[in-house]
Coordinates of N, CA, C and O in Angstrom, one line a residue:
M1 N 30.5 104.2 40.7 CA 29.3 103.5 40.6 C 28.3 103.2 39.3 O 28.2 104.2 39.1
L2 N 27.7 102.2 38.9 CA 27.4 102.0 37.7 C 25.6 102.2 37.8 O 25.1 102.5 38.7
E3 N 25.0 103.2 36.4 CA 23.7 104.0 36.6 C 22.7 102.5 36.5 O 21.9 103.0 37.3
L4 N 23.1 101.7 36.5 CA 22.4 100.6 35.8 C 20.7 101.3 35.3 O 19.9 101.8 36.2
R5 N 21.0 101.8 33.9 CA 19.9 102.3 33.5 C 19.0 101.4 32.8 O 19.2 100.6 33.0
P6 N 17.6 102.1 32.9 CA 16.4 101.0 33.2 C 16.0 100.7 31.8 O 15.0 100.1 31.9
G7 N 17.0 101.3 30.1 CA 16.3 100.3 29.2 C 17.0 100.0 28.1 O 18.1 100.8 28.2
C8 N 17.4 99.5 27.1 CA 17.8 99.3 25.9 C 18.2 100.5 25.0 O 16.6 100.6 24.6
E9 N 19.4 101.1 24.9 CA 18.7 102.1 23.5 C 18.3 102.1 22.8 O 17.8 102.6 22.0
C10 N 18.3 100.5 22.1 CA 18.3 100.5 20.1 C 16.4 100.6 20.3 O 15.9 100.9 19.9
C11 N 15.7 99.5 21.3 CA 14.9 98.8 21.2 C 14.0 100.0 22.2 O 12.4 99.4 22.7
D12 N 14.5 99.9 23.9 CA 13.5 100.6 25.0 C 13.4 99.5 25.9 O 12.0 100.0 26.6
K13 N 13.8 98.1 25.3 CA 13.1 97.1 26.6 C 13.1 97.7 27.7 O 14.6 98.2 28.3
D14 N 12.7 97.5 28.8 CA 12.6 97.4 30.0 C 13.8 96.2 30.5 O 13.6 95.2 30.3
L15 N 15.1 97.1 31.1 CA 15.9 96.5 32.1 C 15.8 96.9 33.2 O 17.0 97.3 33.8
P16 N 15.2 95.8 34.1 CA 15.6 96.3 35.9 C 16.4 96.2 36.3 O 17.5 95.2 35.5
P17 N 17.1 96.6 37.6 CA 18.6 96.5 38.2 C 18.9 94.7 38.0 O 20.1 94.6 38.1
D18 N 17.7 93.8 38.3 CA 18.3 92.5 38.1 C 18.1 91.8 37.0 O 18.4 90.6 36.9
S19 N 18.0 91.9 36.0 CA 17.8 91.9 34.8 C 19.1 90.7 34.3 O 20.4 91.4 34.5
V20 N 18.9 89.9 34.0 CA 20.4 89.2 33.1 C 19.9 89.2 31.8 O 21.4 88.7 31.0
E21 N 19.6 90.0 31.2 CA 19.6 90.4 29.6 C 20.3 91.6 29.1 O 20.2 91.8 28.0
A22 N 20.8 92.5 30.4 CA 21.5 94.1 30.2 C 22.7 93.6 29.6 O 23.5 92.9 30.3
R23 N 23.0 94.1 28.4 CA 24.6 94.2 28.1 C 25.0 95.5 27.9 O 24.5 96.4 28.3
I24 N 26.3 96.2 28.8 CA 26.9 97.4 28.9 C 28.4 97.1 27.7 O 28.9 96.4 28.3
C25 N 28.5 98.6 28.0 CA 30.2 99.0 27.6 C 30.8 99.7 28.7 O 30.0 100.2 29.5
S26 N 32.2 99.9 28.4 CA 33.1 100.2 29.5 C 32.1 101.8 29.9 O 32.7 102.6 31.1
F27 N 31.2 102.3 29.1 CA 30.9 103.9 29.2 C 29.4 103.7 29.7 O 28.8 105.0 29.5
E28 N 29.2 102.8 29.6 CA 27.6 101.9 30.6 C 26.1 102.6 29.8 O 25.5 102.0 29.9
C29 N 26.8 102.5 28.0 CA 25.7 102.1 26.8 C 25.1 100.9 27.3 O 26.1 100.5 27.1
T30 N 24.0 100.8 27.8 CA 23.0 99.4 28.0 C 21.8 99.2 26.7 O 21.7 99.6 26.2
F31 N 22.3 97.9 26.3 CA 21.5 97.3 25.2 C 20.9 96.0 26.1 O 21.5 95.2 26.9
C32 N 20.0 95.7 25.4 CA 19.4 93.8 25.8 C 19.9 92.9 25.2 O 20.2 93.5 24.1
V33 N 19.8 91.8 25.5 CA 20.9 90.7 25.0 C 20.4 90.8 23.5 O 21.3 90.6 22.9
A34 N 19.3 90.0 23.2 CA 19.2 90.8 22.0 C 19.6 91.2 20.6 O 19.8 91.2 19.9
C35 N 19.7 92.5 20.7 CA 20.0 93.7 20.4 C 21.3 93.9 20.3 O 22.2 93.4 19.3
A36 N 22.1 93.7 21.3 CA 23.6 93.7 21.7 C 23.6 92.4 20.7 O 25.9 92.2 20.0
D37 N 23.6 91.3 20.7 CA 24.0 89.7 19.9 C 23.7 90.1 18.7 O 24.4 89.4 17.7
N38 N 22.4 90.1 18.4 CA 21.4 89.8 16.7 C 21.8 91.5 16.3 O 22.6 91.5 14.7
I39 N 21.8 92.3 16.7 CA 21.9 93.9 15.8 C 23.6 94.5 16.2 O 24.4 94.7 15.0
L40 N 24.2 94.4 17.1 CA 25.0 94.9 17.3 C 26.7 94.1 17.3 O 27.6 94.2 17.3
K41 N 26.1 92.4 17.5 CA 27.1 91.5 17.0 C 28.3 91.7 18.1 O 29.4 92.0 17.8
G42 N 27.8 92.3 19.2 CA 28.7 92.6 20.7 C 29.5 93.7 20.7 O 30.4 93.8 21.5
R43 N 29.3 94.6 20.0 CA 30.4 95.7 19.9 C 29.3 97.3 19.8 O 27.9 96.6 19.0
C44 N 29.6 98.2 20.7 CA 29.1 99.8 21.2 C 28.6 100.0 20.0 O 30.0 100.2 19.5
P45 N 27.5 100.4 19.6 CA 27.7 101.5 18.3 C 28.2 103.0 18.7 O 28.3 103.6 17.8
N46 N 28.3 103.1 19.8 CA 28.4 104.5 20.6 C 30.0 105.0 20.4 O 30.5 105.1 20.0
C47 N 30.8 103.9 20.6 CA 32.1 103.4 21.6 C 33.3 102.4 20.6 O 34.1 102.8 20.7
E48 N 32.0 101.6 20.5 CA 32.6 100.6 19.4 C 33.3 99.4 20.4 O 34.2 98.6 20.3
G49 N 33.1 99.8 21.6 CA 33.7 99.0 23.1 C 32.8 97.4 23.1 O 31.7 97.6 22.3
E50 N 33.6 96.6 23.5 CA 32.6 95.3 23.4 C 31.4 95.5 24.7 O 31.5 95.9 26.0
L51 N 30.6 94.4 24.5 CA 29.2 94.3 25.1 C 29.3 93.4 26.0 O 29.4 92.4 25.9
V52 N 29.4 93.6 27.2 CA 29.2 92.2 28.2 C 28.1 92.8 29.0 O 27.4 93.9 29.6
T53 N 28.0 91.3 29.7 CA 26.7 91.2 30.9 C 26.6 92.4 32.1 O 28.0 92.3 32.7
R54 N 26.0 93.3 32.3 CA 25.8 94.3 33.2 C 25.8 93.4 34.7 O 24.8 92.4 34.7
P55 N 26.1 93.9 35.4 CA 26.5 92.7 37.1 C 24.8 93.4 37.7 O 24.6 94.5 37.0
R56 N 24.6 92.6 38.2 CA 23.3 92.8 39.3 C 23.8 93.5 40.6 O 24.1 92.8 41.6
R57 N 22.9 94.4 40.7 CA 23.2 94.8 41.8 C 22.0 94.0 42.8 O 21.0 93.9 43.0
P58 N 23.0 93.6 44.4 CA 22.0 93.0 45.2 C 20.4 93.7 45.8 O 20.7 95.1 45.9
I59 N 19.4 93.2 45.8 CA 18.7 93.6 46.0 C 18.8 94.8 47.6 O 18.2 96.0 47.4
S60 N 19.7 94.3 48.0 CA 19.5 95.0 49.8 C 20.3 96.2 49.7 O 20.3 97.2 50.3
K61 N 21.0 96.2 48.5 CA 21.3 97.6 48.2 C 20.9 98.6 47.2 O 21.6 99.9 46.9
L62 N 19.6 98.0 46.9 CA 18.8 99.4 46.4 C 18.0 100.2 47.0 O 18.2 101.2 46.3
A63 N 17.9 99.7 47.7 CA 17.6 101.2 48.8 C 18.4 102.4 48.7 O 17.9 103.6 48.8
N64 N 19.9 102.2 49.3 CA 20.6 103.1 49.1 C 21.3 103.6 48.1 O 21.9 104.7 48.1
N65 N 21.4 102.5 47.3 CA 22.3 103.0 45.6 C 20.6 102.4 44.4 O 21.3 101.1 44.1
P66 N 19.7 103.6 44.8 CA 18.8 103.1 43.2 C 19.0 102.8 42.3 O 20.7 103.7 41.5
A67 N 19.4 101.9 41.4 CA 19.4 102.2 39.5 C 18.5 104.0 39.4 O 17.9 104.3 39.5
S68 N 19.4 104.5 37.9 CA 18.6 105.0 37.3 C 17.8 105.2 37.0 O 17.3 104.0 36.8
T69 N 16.4 106.5 36.7 CA 15.5 106.0 36.5 C 15.8 106.7 34.8 O 14.2 107.2 34.1
Q70 N 16.8 107.3 34.6 CA 17.1 108.2 33.1 C 17.4 106.9 32.1 O 17.9 106.4 32.1
R71 N 16.1 107.1 30.8 CA 16.2 106.1 29.7 C 17.2 107.2 28.6 O 17.0 107.9 27.9
V72 N 17.7 106.5 28.1 CA 18.6 106.4 26.5 C 17.8 105.6 25.3 O 18.7 104.6 25.9
H73 N 17.1 106.3 24.8 CA 16.5 105.2 23.6 C 16.9 106.1 22.3 O 16.7 107.2 22.3
K74 N 17.1 105.3 21.2 CA 17.7 105.6 19.9 C 16.1 105.6 19.2 O 16.1 103.9 18.7
P75 N 15.0 106.5 19.2 CA 13.5 105.9 18.5 C 14.1 104.9 16.8 O 13.0 104.3 16.7
G76 N 14.9 105.5 16.4 CA 15.6 105.0 14.8 C 15.8 103.7 15.0 O 16.2 102.8 14.6
G77 N 16.5 103.5 16.4 CA 17.1 102.0 16.7 C 18.2 101.9 16.0 O 19.2 103.2 16.4
C78 N 19.3 100.7 16.3 CA 20.4 101.2 16.5 C 21.3 100.3 15.1 O 21.1 99.4 14.8
V79 N 22.7 101.1 14.6 CA 22.9 100.1 13.5 C 24.8 100.6 13.9 O 25.2 101.7 14.3
M80 N 24.8 99.3 13.4 CA 26.6 99.8 13.5 C 27.0 100.4 12.2 O 26.5 100.0 11.0
T81 N 28.2 101.1 12.2 CA 28.5 101.9 11.1 C 29.6 101.2 10.4 O 29.7 101.9 9.5
A82 N 30.4 100.4 11.3 CA 31.5 99.9 10.2 C 31.7 98.2 10.3 O 30.6 97.4 11.1

């Protein structure tokens, strides 16, 4: 089950479970659409995988399957290395 991480790893923008702005890679690294498109150019800086729109969990399922509250943030921001 997806963790639905609560924020962008680059800029720490809040990304609630119903956000249409969340992008993830196959390892669930999570970024906002602005960072994913403008800085990372659609590639995860951690694994170089494709960043895609994160699915939204139906509100009715969040009570028994809550989103993660653990934030992953890189205070220096994100930079593609290659």
